[in-house]
């Protein structure tokens, strides 16, 4: 599964919760988390592993943060090979968290079985998704943080994305993207 979304959407939180649910069901889960690299120093924080504290201690989970090192598209130059290595190593679920910073971070969509776009309910211009780009590649759009005071905005953005996705060209004859 590939997962992208804007900063603060809750990608790491989602992966930790979903990953723990999968390991409790006896799956072996690998997480390939991609972090942006500095254009000045070339360094990366590689902080995703620290945000997934429970999953990182799970013996049935493996978390590998990697820097982009200037590669565009939200993944690293070797993400596809890393997915194959994880599968070969016995991990039956591989989650790829992209850099996830804009409309063009969807290179992972061609590497995975399902590409999920995670969106917060109060992210500014709700119809950014109708722009050609990342929304066209999403197999599933998940609205995060849909609780408390954000229930109403979450339902509104869900309805807007359902309408917007009807305008997009279908990528598959058998699957219709869900929101």
Coordinates of C-alpha atoms in Angstrom, one line a residue:
X1 CA 0.0 0.0 0.0
X2 CA 1.2 3.5 -0.8
X3 CA 0.2 6.3 1.4
X4 CA 0.5 10.0 0.7
X5 CA -1.0 13.3 1.9
X6 CA -0.1 16.8 3.1
X7 CA 2.1 17.4 6.1
X8 CA 0.0 17.0 9.3
X9 CA -2.6 14.7 7.7
X10 CA -1.7 11.9 10.1
X11 CA 0.2 9.6 7.8
X12 CA 2.5 8.2 10.5
X13 CA -0.3 7.9 13.0
X14 CA -2.5 6.0 10.5
X15 CA 0.4 3.7 9.6
X16 CA 1.1 3.0 13.3
X17 CA -2.5 2.1 14.1
X18 CA -3.1 0.2 10.9
X19 CA 0.3 -1.6 11.2
X20 CA -0.5 -2.7 14.8
X21 CA -3.9 -4.0 13.8
X22 CA -2.2 -6.0 11.0
X23 CA 0.5 -7.5 13.3
X24 CA -2.2 -8.4 15.9
X25 CA -3.8 -10.4 13.0
X26 CA -0.4 -12.2 12.5
X27 CA 0.8 -10.3 9.5
X28 CA 4.4 -9.3 9.0
X29 CA 4.4 -5.6 8.2
X30 CA 7.2 -3.6 6.6
X31 CA 7.0 0.3 6.6
X32 CA 9.2 2.2 4.1
X33 CA 9.0 5.8 5.1
X34 CA 10.4 8.4 2.8
X35 CA 11.6 11.8 4.2
X36 CA 12.6 14.8 2.2
X37 CA 16.3 15.7 1.9
X38 CA 17.6 19.2 2.4
X39 CA 18.6 20.9 -0.9
X40 CA 21.3 22.7 1.1
X41 CA 22.9 20.0 3.2
X42 CA 21.5 16.8 1.6
X43 CA 20.5 15.6 5.1
X44 CA 17.2 14.2 6.3
X45 CA 15.5 14.0 9.7
X46 CA 14.3 10.4 9.2
X47 CA 11.9 11.0 12.1
X48 CA 9.0 8.7 11.0
X49 CA 10.3 5.8 13.0
X50 CA 10.3 7.9 16.2
X51 CA 6.6 8.8 15.5
X52 CA 5.7 5.1 15.3
X53 CA 7.0 4.0 18.7
X54 CA 4.7 1.1 19.3
X55 CA 5.0 -0.4 15.9
X56 CA 8.8 0.1 15.9
X57 CA 9.0 -2.2 19.0
X58 CA 6.7 -4.9 17.4
X59 CA 8.7 -8.0 16.4
X60 CA 6.5 -8.5 13.4
X61 CA 7.1 -5.0 12.0
X62 CA 10.1 -3.5 10.3
X63 CA 10.4 0.3 9.7
X64 CA 12.9 1.7 7.3
X65 CA 13.1 5.5 6.9
X66 CA 15.0 6.6 3.8
X67 CA 15.9 10.1 2.4
X68 CA 14.8 11.2 -1.0
X69 CA 18.3 12.6 -1.9
X70 CA 16.7 14.8 -4.5
X71 CA 14.5 12.2 -6.2
X72 CA 11.1 13.6 -7.2
X73 CA 7.8 11.9 -7.0
X74 CA 7.6 11.4 -3.2
X75 CA 9.8 8.2 -3.1
X76 CA 13.5 7.3 -3.3
X77 CA 15.4 6.1 -6.3
X78 CA 15.4 2.6 -4.8
X79 CA 11.9 2.3 -3.3
X80 CA 10.7 -0.3 -5.8
X81 CA 13.7 -2.5 -5.0
X82 CA 13.1 -2.0 -1.3
X83 CA 9.5 -3.2 -1.7
X84 CA 10.7 -6.3 -3.5
X85 CA 13.3 -7.0 -0.8
X86 CA 10.7 -6.7 2.0
X87 CA 8.4 -9.1 0.1
X88 CA 11.3 -11.5 -0.4
X89 CA 12.1 -11.2 3.3
X90 CA 8.7 -12.5 4.3
X91 CA 6.7 -9.3 4.9
X92 CA 3.2 -9.9 3.6
X93 CA 2.2 -6.3 3.9
X94 CA 4.4 -3.4 2.8
X95 CA 3.4 0.2 3.6
X96 CA 5.1 3.0 1.7
X97 CA 4.8 6.4 3.2
X98 CA 5.7 9.1 0.7
X99 CA 7.1 12.5 1.3
X100 CA 3.6 13.6 0.6
X101 CA 4.0 17.4 0.1
X102 CA 2.0 18.2 -3.0
X103 CA 0.1 17.4 -6.1
X104 CA 2.9 15.4 -7.8
X105 CA 4.0 12.9 -5.1
X106 CA 2.4 9.9 -6.7
X107 CA 5.3 7.9 -8.2
X108 CA 4.5 5.2 -5.6
X109 CA 1.1 4.6 -7.3
X110 CA 2.8 2.5 -10.0
X111 CA 4.7 0.4 -7.4
X112 CA 1.9 -0.7 -5.1
X113 CA -1.4 -2.5 -5.3
X114 CA -3.4 0.4 -3.7
X115 CA -2.5 4.0 -3.4
X116 CA -4.2 5.9 -0.5
X117 CA -4.4 9.6 -0.2
X118 CA -4.9 10.8 3.4
X119 CA -6.4 14.2 3.8
X120 CA -7.3 16.3 6.9
X121 CA -10.7 17.8 7.0
X122 CA -9.6 21.4 7.4
X123 CA -6.8 21.7 4.9
X124 CA -7.7 25.0 3.1
X125 CA -9.0 24.8 -0.4
X126 CA -11.0 21.6 -0.2
X127 CA -11.3 21.2 -4.0
X128 CA -7.5 21.1 -4.6
X129 CA -8.1 17.5 -5.5
X130 CA -9.9 18.3 -8.7
X131 CA -6.6 19.5 -10.1
X132 CA -5.0 16.9 -12.2
X133 CA -2.3 15.1 -10.3
X134 CA -2.3 13.1 -7.1
X135 CA -6.0 12.8 -6.8
X136 CA -6.2 11.1 -10.2
X137 CA -3.9 8.4 -9.0
X138 CA -5.6 7.7 -5.7
X139 CA -7.4 4.4 -5.3
X140 CA -8.8 5.5 -1.9
X141 CA -9.1 8.9 -0.4
X142 CA -9.3 8.7 3.4
X143 CA -10.3 11.8 5.5
X144 CA -8.4 11.8 8.7
X145 CA -9.1 13.4 12.0
X146 CA -12.8 13.0 11.5
X147 CA -13.8 13.4 15.2
X148 CA -14.8 16.0 17.7
X149 CA -15.2 19.4 16.2
X150 CA -13.9 18.2 12.8
X151 CA -16.8 15.7 12.1
X152 CA -18.8 18.3 10.1
X153 CA -15.9 19.6 8.1
X154 CA -14.8 16.0 7.5
X155 CA -18.2 15.0 6.1
X156 CA -18.2 18.2 3.9
X157 CA -14.8 17.5 2.4
X158 CA -15.8 13.8 1.9
X159 CA -18.9 14.9 -0.1
X160 CA -16.8 17.4 -2.1
X161 CA -14.2 14.8 -3.0
X162 CA -16.9 12.2 -4.0
X163 CA -18.3 14.8 -6.4
X164 CA -14.8 15.8 -7.7
X165 CA -13.8 12.2 -8.3
X166 CA -16.8 11.7 -10.5
X167 CA -15.3 14.2 -13.0
X168 CA -12.0 12.3 -13.3
X169 CA -11.1 9.7 -15.9
X170 CA -11.3 6.2 -14.6
X171 CA -8.0 4.3 -14.4
X172 CA -9.5 0.9 -14.0
X173 CA -12.5 -1.0 -15.4
X174 CA -13.0 -2.9 -12.2
X175 CA -12.2 -0.5 -9.3
X176 CA -13.8 2.9 -8.7
X177 CA -11.9 5.0 -6.2
X178 CA -13.6 5.4 -2.8
X179 CA -13.7 8.4 -0.4

